[in-house]
Amino acid sequence: MARQSREFTCQSCGAVSAKWAGRCDSCGGWNTIVEEVGSTSGIAAGPLKSRVSKGRVIDLQPLSGKDDEPERFFSGIDEFDRVAGGGLVPGSAIMVGGDPGIGKSTLMLQVVAKLAKAGHVTTYISGEEAIAQVRLRAERLGLADATTGLAAETNLSDIIATLEAQPGLAAVVIDSIQTIWSSDLEAAPGTVSQVRSGAQALIRFAKAKGVVLFLIGHVTKEGQIAGPRVLEHMVDTVLYFEGERGHIFRILRAVKNRFGPTDEIGVFEMTGAGLSEVSNPSELFLSDRDETSPGSAVYAGIEGTRPLLVEIQALAVASPLGTPRRAVIGWDSSRLAMILAVLEAHCQLSFAGIDVYLNVAGGLKLNEPAADLAVAAALISSLTATPLPPRNVYFGEISLAGAVRSIPRAETRLKEAAKLGFKAATLPMANAETIGKPPKSITLNGVSGLAHLASKLVSSSKQQQNQHEKN
Ligand code: TYD
Ligand code: MG
């Protein structure tokens, strides 16, 4: 009799080990390892020796050759189509991940309902909500008249049988992959082996039938639920839906895409009637900005193919603590530590005994190093309690030596700034000198070192203070 396989799987990263441990060696998570009996996690387990048979020789193909570009189709929600790589490719598997409650179900219901209205056959399988709940939401979104087929089901074989019975199916949403379970496995629903085998079967179905498969997956910061991260390598596209729960903005970000560029973002606004597209995000991100308050700088960034202006807010305030606090939202905290160190080392500014808070407005998360200069400007402005010059944007990368390094696509950033009525830009000298056609309405202030910018801002702060005293 075959011995039942026993293995221990980390519910956070999917690593498989032969024995239980309190801490996962692979991802470092605590209490994430769970025993999964009779798992068929093919990828991790590998083929059994006894099953290896003599293979057939595969015909190798040359790299060159004509293949038709896959025909894409569109949901009509532009922000979504662009992030998905410029339309949906039949047979592709797309994972939509995000925190619970961020709006994944809402977005995907809107996408399939729109597709249905454009004449495609679509299905929405909800494993989390009852039919009545989904109907209620569709009504709220004004999509109740769409012909999308709806089911509340979690059994994998029933779902696949249902999908196979639908002729001409174009797209299906599985909400969420963590609720899907197969009776062939003994592991509990939501465990890594269930999630993995469910996704494998659904992806196989999607590829065979040319159906676009959307897998919704919850991500939790604590990694309590089987991390959809184990799915990232199985699907063609990974989209993350993010945003701060208290904010109305939601950002859809492509982190992997076999059929298009990554780093692309789509911006949505959560309204009473679902998610609406924000086609000019810069305008909205800057809408309630107060130019006259210290510590606020406008960063001209690039997200994917689009320029995007965002406000960076810094607050430097005397600390009552022995070790001052550094808190960051929307940016990398080690990068903030680096900028602070450069300001101390090269610009004669001291943040000792001062709490520093940094916030990227609107709940956006910035990854570009080009934001360094805007962060530095906001920090100096808050430290000196002097607002930055009005109608000015900042971008540039800062090196540890305090040099301001050139960054790509300066012209696109300047054009966006000009479009929104900005009059000046503080940018790397190398960019200012080499730029082809800067917009006429923008004055370029090239800087080669951070010390130069810092001394300029500090002396203008002193001038303003003197004037204040005279009055
Ligand atoms: P939901 O799509 O259920 O999130 P997820 O599937 O990611 O868990 O969205 C949940 C939130 O969205 C909920 O807190 C209410 C809000 N919401 C609106 O503000 N307006 C709407 O029209 C809808 C449908 C939801
Ligand atoms: Mg949901």
XYZ file of C-alpha atoms and ligand atoms in Angstrom:
497
model
C 0.000 0.000 0.000
C 1.312 3.422 -0.880
C 2.295 5.474 2.125
C 0.290 8.647 2.452
C 2.573 11.592 1.905
C 2.882 14.028 4.813
C 4.299 17.388 4.300
C 4.374 20.705 6.018
C 3.605 23.780 3.967
C 4.205 27.399 4.869
C 0.855 29.167 4.413
C 2.600 32.388 3.637
C 5.172 31.540 0.973
C 4.263 27.968 0.021
C 7.609 26.402 0.960
C 7.310 22.684 1.678
C 9.325 20.924 4.366
C 9.438 17.407 5.796
C 8.923 18.447 9.396
C 7.120 21.085 11.378
C 8.946 24.174 12.605
C 7.819 27.302 14.410
C 9.462 29.543 11.871
C 9.565 29.121 8.111
C 13.165 28.913 6.884
C 12.158 30.269 3.527
C 10.241 33.458 4.321
C 10.939 33.849 8.039
C 7.223 33.858 8.958
C 6.273 32.602 12.442
C 3.565 29.961 12.982
C 2.846 29.767 9.277
C 3.706 26.080 8.798
C 0.765 23.700 8.675
C 0.641 19.971 8.030
C -1.075 19.097 4.786
C -1.837 15.413 4.341
C -1.898 13.828 0.900
C -0.985 17.001 -0.866
C -0.602 16.857 -4.604
C 1.437 20.000 -4.840
C 3.151 18.808 -7.989
C 5.481 21.752 -8.298
C 6.973 21.464 -4.870
C 6.965 17.708 -4.571
C 8.476 17.012 -7.981
C 7.908 13.860 -10.012
C 8.176 10.547 -8.192
C 11.070 8.399 -9.358
C 8.924 5.382 -10.108
C 6.709 7.405 -12.450
C 9.537 8.656 -14.660
C 9.184 6.881 -18.002
C 11.105 7.190 -21.213
C 10.086 10.426 -22.902
C 9.553 11.294 -26.508
C 11.886 13.638 -28.363
C 10.416 17.093 -28.799
C 10.867 19.031 -32.057
C 12.863 22.148 -31.318
C 11.763 25.320 -33.067
C 13.821 28.296 -34.246
C 13.431 31.597 -32.408
C 12.399 33.394 -35.567
C 9.075 32.724 -37.173
C 5.725 34.338 -37.688
C 3.121 33.959 -34.979
C -0.035 35.967 -34.876
C -0.253 38.481 -32.035
C -3.041 37.256 -29.807
C -6.270 39.088 -30.520
C -7.194 41.157 -27.465
C -10.573 42.267 -26.340
C -11.554 45.126 -24.134
C -13.695 45.629 -21.060
C -14.252 49.259 -21.950
C -12.931 50.350 -18.544
C -9.841 52.103 -19.906
C -7.911 52.206 -16.638
C -8.355 48.459 -16.291
C -7.587 47.556 -19.916
C -4.376 49.557 -19.888
C -3.075 47.943 -16.708
C -3.978 44.491 -18.040
C -1.496 45.159 -20.860
C -3.751 46.889 -23.395
C -6.745 44.599 -23.426
C -7.393 40.999 -22.397
C -5.697 38.045 -24.090
C -7.909 34.948 -24.510
C -6.599 32.024 -22.476
C -4.708 34.199 -20.035
C -4.875 33.854 -16.264
C -4.947 37.068 -14.276
C -4.618 37.227 -10.528
C -6.156 40.222 -8.806
C -4.719 40.501 -5.306
C -5.318 42.964 -2.502
C -6.340 43.508 1.086
C -9.836 42.401 2.084
C -12.385 45.168 1.592
C -10.306 47.164 -0.854
C -12.774 46.646 -3.720
C -11.617 43.604 -5.696
C -15.074 42.047 -5.968
C -16.553 45.382 -6.978
C -13.954 45.961 -9.690
C -14.202 42.470 -11.152
C -18.000 42.514 -11.162
C -17.826 45.806 -13.064
C -15.338 44.312 -15.546
C -17.333 41.159 -16.356
C -20.630 43.033 -16.459
C -19.132 45.519 -18.927
C -17.801 42.625 -21.010
C -21.255 41.047 -20.978
C -22.817 44.303 -22.116
C -20.355 44.335 -25.032
C -21.694 40.934 -26.083
C -19.218 38.520 -24.463
C -20.289 35.493 -22.454
C -19.075 35.903 -18.876
C -19.481 34.136 -15.556
C -18.942 35.259 -11.983
C -18.347 32.535 -9.399
C -18.566 33.813 -5.862
C -17.253 31.606 -3.101
C -17.546 34.288 -0.479
C -20.906 35.921 -0.923
C -24.405 34.624 -1.461
C -26.176 35.251 -4.763
C -28.395 37.865 -3.102
C -25.378 39.850 -1.951
C -23.791 39.902 -5.388
C -27.140 40.848 -6.940
C -27.523 43.688 -4.478
C -24.089 44.965 -5.398
C -24.837 44.678 -9.134
C -27.966 46.714 -8.569
C -26.022 49.371 -6.688
C -23.508 49.515 -9.528
C -26.309 49.872 -12.087
C -25.259 46.634 -13.757
C -28.187 44.385 -12.891
C -29.195 44.196 -16.564
C -25.904 42.585 -17.655
C -26.151 38.978 -18.815
C -23.285 37.690 -16.663
C -24.016 34.224 -15.265
C -23.792 34.113 -11.500
C -23.105 31.229 -9.122
C -22.210 30.895 -5.467
C -20.022 27.808 -5.404
C -16.744 26.601 -3.960
C -16.399 23.038 -5.235
C -13.706 22.876 -7.895
C -15.079 20.024 -10.001
C -18.586 21.508 -10.013
C -17.180 24.867 -11.100
C -15.138 23.403 -13.937
C -18.062 21.252 -15.120
C -20.287 24.351 -15.113
C -17.771 26.418 -17.036
C -17.242 23.651 -19.580
C -20.965 23.536 -20.204
C -21.059 27.182 -21.230
C -20.585 27.642 -24.974
C -18.562 30.637 -26.116
C -17.417 31.582 -22.608
C -15.028 34.570 -22.815
C -14.199 35.451 -19.223
C -14.751 34.078 -15.753
C -14.118 35.527 -12.299
C -13.324 33.256 -9.359
C -13.962 35.205 -6.141
C -11.836 34.165 -4.362
C -9.322 31.421 -5.110
C -8.889 30.888 -1.352
C -12.438 29.596 -1.008
C -12.149 27.008 -3.778
C -11.576 23.432 -2.678
C -11.220 20.084 -4.316
C -12.613 16.958 -2.674
C -9.623 15.015 -4.027
C -7.416 16.653 -1.436
C -7.670 16.163 2.289
C -6.203 19.560 3.071
C -8.591 22.223 4.340
C -9.888 24.924 1.957
C -7.601 27.928 1.863
C -4.414 25.943 2.464
C -1.571 26.260 0.014
C -2.129 22.855 -1.562
C -5.843 23.532 -2.116
C -5.185 26.991 -3.541
C -2.448 25.683 -5.775
C -4.305 22.682 -7.147
C -7.492 24.726 -7.640
C -5.599 27.383 -9.555
C -3.781 24.756 -11.628
C -7.009 23.102 -12.723
C -8.677 26.416 -13.536
C -5.671 27.689 -15.477
C -5.514 24.447 -17.458
C -9.188 24.899 -18.308
C -8.673 28.553 -19.298
C -5.727 27.753 -21.593
C -7.547 24.846 -23.249
C -10.722 26.853 -23.904
C -9.227 30.310 -24.559
C -11.113 31.830 -21.630
C -9.802 34.799 -19.673
C -9.558 33.664 -16.066
C -9.581 36.177 -13.212
C -8.524 34.794 -9.859
C -9.230 37.066 -6.929
C -6.867 36.531 -4.015
C -6.767 38.116 -0.576
C -3.433 39.252 0.704
C -3.054 39.903 4.394
C -0.159 41.656 5.967
C 0.029 38.961 8.632
C 0.066 36.222 6.000
C -2.727 34.393 7.831
C -4.507 33.183 4.732
C -2.648 31.052 2.208
C -0.677 33.654 0.377
C -1.684 34.188 -3.224
C 2.041 34.686 -3.672
C 2.271 30.976 -4.395
C 0.133 31.698 -7.455
C 2.253 34.505 -8.805
C 4.428 32.252 -10.930
C 1.487 30.210 -12.234
C -0.549 33.031 -13.710
C 0.273 35.254 -16.695
C -0.562 38.537 -15.042
C -0.521 39.696 -11.446
C -2.476 42.816 -10.600
C -2.552 44.302 -7.123
C -5.373 46.515 -6.024
C -4.154 48.859 -3.339
C -5.001 52.014 -1.467
C -5.614 53.188 2.048
C -8.997 52.069 3.337
C -9.838 55.600 4.508
C -9.006 57.168 1.148
C -11.289 57.114 -1.832
C -8.475 56.392 -4.287
C -7.751 52.844 -5.358
C -4.744 51.957 -7.438
C -4.525 48.911 -9.669
C -0.914 48.003 -10.293
C 0.542 45.395 -12.670
C 3.485 43.680 -10.994
C 3.858 40.908 -13.547
C 2.527 40.727 -17.057
C 3.427 38.244 -19.771
C 1.375 40.234 -22.272
C 2.277 43.827 -21.501
C 4.371 46.226 -19.487
C 4.502 46.132 -15.697
C 4.620 49.166 -13.402
C 1.506 50.383 -15.141
C -1.105 51.773 -12.784
C -4.787 52.510 -13.097
C -6.434 54.948 -10.734
C -9.994 54.539 -9.501
C -12.191 56.361 -7.094
C -14.521 54.453 -4.754
C -17.918 56.094 -4.953
C -21.366 55.178 -3.746
C -21.987 53.585 -7.126
C -18.820 51.515 -7.378
C -15.414 52.311 -8.776
C -15.148 55.118 -11.255
C -12.134 55.768 -13.420
C -9.847 58.684 -12.738
C -8.400 59.607 -16.098
C -6.425 62.610 -14.878
C -5.047 61.475 -11.520
C -2.539 64.329 -11.096
C -5.364 66.825 -10.885
C -7.081 64.828 -8.170
C -3.954 64.039 -6.180
C -3.173 67.730 -5.943
C -6.729 69.003 -5.554
C -6.748 69.758 -1.824
C -3.140 70.750 -1.442
C -2.217 73.832 0.561
C 0.761 75.465 -1.126
C 1.449 77.814 1.729
C 2.123 75.172 4.352
C 5.718 74.110 5.067
C 6.718 70.525 4.341
C 4.746 70.076 1.138
C 6.524 69.405 -2.169
C 5.095 68.330 -5.498
C 6.849 65.402 -7.106
C 6.640 64.909 -10.866
C 6.739 61.132 -11.186
C 6.173 58.463 -13.794
C 3.978 55.467 -13.126
C 4.189 52.945 -15.943
C 3.662 54.869 -19.128
C 1.998 57.860 -17.496
C 3.345 60.940 -15.758
C 1.804 61.569 -12.369
C 2.126 64.535 -10.036
C 1.779 63.825 -6.334
C 2.206 65.784 -3.175
C 4.864 64.664 -0.719
C 4.296 65.831 2.852
C 6.971 65.919 5.510
C 6.734 66.889 9.147
C 9.840 67.450 11.241
C 9.000 68.146 14.864
C 10.999 68.181 18.118
C 10.834 64.734 19.684
C 9.986 63.981 23.310
C 11.572 60.546 22.869
C 15.135 59.452 23.382
C 15.162 57.823 19.971
C 13.209 60.046 17.577
C 10.537 58.460 15.431
C 10.717 58.041 11.687
C 7.374 57.084 10.152
C 6.690 56.709 6.443
C 3.523 56.077 4.456
C 3.774 55.405 0.737
C 7.545 55.342 0.473
C 10.495 53.191 1.452
C 11.579 53.869 5.049
C 15.210 52.924 4.418
C 15.270 55.415 1.575
C 14.045 58.101 3.989
C 16.844 57.188 6.401
C 19.285 57.585 3.531
C 18.013 61.045 2.547
C 18.160 62.165 6.190
C 21.748 60.929 6.430
C 22.707 62.780 3.240
C 21.076 65.987 4.539
C 23.040 65.657 7.776
C 26.354 64.720 6.174
C 26.438 67.094 3.211
C 24.007 69.920 3.904
C 24.726 70.931 7.513
C 21.169 70.182 8.559
C 20.543 68.302 11.783
C 17.603 65.993 12.419
C 18.950 64.842 15.787
C 16.200 64.880 18.403
C 13.565 65.458 15.737
C 10.691 63.159 14.811
C 10.274 62.837 11.049
C 7.019 61.845 9.379
C 6.677 61.394 5.632
C 3.457 60.863 3.743
C 2.634 60.448 0.065
C -0.780 62.065 -0.391
C -3.740 60.113 -1.754
C -2.609 56.675 -0.546
C -0.194 56.172 -3.433
C 2.940 54.063 -3.043
C 6.022 55.445 -4.803
C 8.883 53.230 -5.909
C 10.915 55.525 -8.126
C 14.225 56.847 -6.758
C 13.424 60.043 -8.680
C 11.234 61.049 -5.723
C 14.387 61.618 -3.603
C 14.691 65.301 -4.464
C 11.048 66.040 -3.680
C 11.375 64.223 -0.347
C 14.522 66.193 0.490
C 12.816 69.488 -0.433
C 9.788 68.645 1.731
C 12.054 67.730 4.658
C 14.083 70.945 4.414
C 10.900 72.968 4.101
C 9.416 71.426 7.248
C 12.667 71.678 9.215
C 13.017 75.382 8.383
C 9.256 75.986 8.776
C 9.205 77.750 5.416
C 6.904 76.871 2.514
C 8.633 75.925 -0.730
C 8.381 78.321 -3.689
C 4.877 78.085 -5.165
C 4.051 76.285 -8.440
C 7.292 74.299 -8.376
C 7.801 70.580 -9.033
C 10.765 68.444 -7.943
C 12.360 65.270 -9.274
C 15.835 63.725 -9.194
C 17.723 60.867 -7.616
C 20.115 61.603 -4.747
C 23.335 59.652 -4.291
C 25.002 58.947 -0.959
C 27.629 61.544 -1.832
C 24.881 64.152 -2.088
C 24.947 64.427 -5.881
C 21.679 64.858 -7.769
C 21.647 62.229 -10.485
C 19.790 62.410 -13.774
C 16.627 60.385 -14.193
C 14.756 59.121 -17.251
C 11.876 60.833 -19.063
C 12.316 64.348 -17.725
C 10.461 65.842 -20.679
C 7.276 63.846 -20.025
C 7.323 64.942 -16.380
C 7.759 68.598 -17.321
C 4.926 68.451 -19.848
C 2.551 67.097 -17.209
C 3.659 69.833 -14.791
C 3.090 72.514 -17.448
C -0.337 71.068 -18.204
C -1.323 71.526 -14.561
C -0.097 75.112 -14.442
C 3.268 74.677 -12.718
C 5.805 77.398 -13.486
C 9.146 75.977 -12.344
C 10.927 72.667 -11.944
C 13.867 71.754 -9.744
C 15.596 68.893 -11.495
C 19.031 67.275 -11.934
C 21.487 69.565 -13.731
C 22.307 66.779 -16.194
C 18.643 66.605 -17.203
C 18.269 70.391 -17.431
C 21.277 70.632 -19.748
C 20.354 67.836 -22.111
C 16.613 68.187 -22.364
C 15.307 68.548 -25.896
C 12.147 70.631 -25.860
C 11.063 71.688 -22.384
C 7.661 73.364 -22.166
C 8.033 77.150 -22.532
C 5.973 77.993 -19.467
C 8.346 76.182 -17.092
C 11.595 77.628 -15.706
C 14.229 74.949 -15.216
C 16.355 75.106 -12.065
C 19.055 72.492 -12.537
C 20.890 71.319 -9.405
C 23.969 69.117 -9.357
C 24.275 68.694 -5.604
C 21.750 68.533 -2.794
C 23.872 70.982 -0.745
C 23.211 73.642 -3.391
C 19.432 73.226 -3.130
C 19.573 73.044 0.676
C 21.568 76.274 1.049
C 19.219 78.053 -1.360
C 16.136 76.955 0.584
C 17.712 77.721 3.953
C 18.791 81.234 2.919
C 15.358 82.020 1.474
C 13.885 80.822 4.770
C 16.180 83.225 6.693
C 15.193 86.109 4.399
C 11.515 85.416 4.979
C 12.057 85.280 8.746
C 13.927 88.595 8.718
C 11.149 90.214 6.746
C 8.629 88.801 9.178
C 10.527 90.323 12.104
C 10.791 93.744 10.403
C 7.051 93.886 9.782
P -15.386 44.725 -2.067
O -15.420 44.765 -3.546
O -16.362 43.812 -1.395
O -13.916 44.405 -1.526
P -13.056 43.048 -1.621
O -13.700 42.154 -2.593
O -11.691 43.523 -2.053
O -13.009 42.482 -0.244
O -15.579 46.224 -1.589
C -15.788 46.480 -0.274
C -15.880 47.933 0.054
O -16.227 48.792 -0.999
C -16.923 48.080 1.108
O -16.284 48.541 2.280
C -17.892 49.062 0.596
C -17.222 49.705 -0.562
N -18.151 50.010 -1.668
C -18.458 51.334 -1.955
O -18.009 52.259 -1.300
N -19.299 51.595 -3.010
C -19.854 50.612 -3.762
O -20.596 50.904 -4.717
C -19.531 49.255 -3.447
C -20.115 48.128 -4.242
C -18.670 48.987 -2.409
Mg -14.687 40.364 -2.148
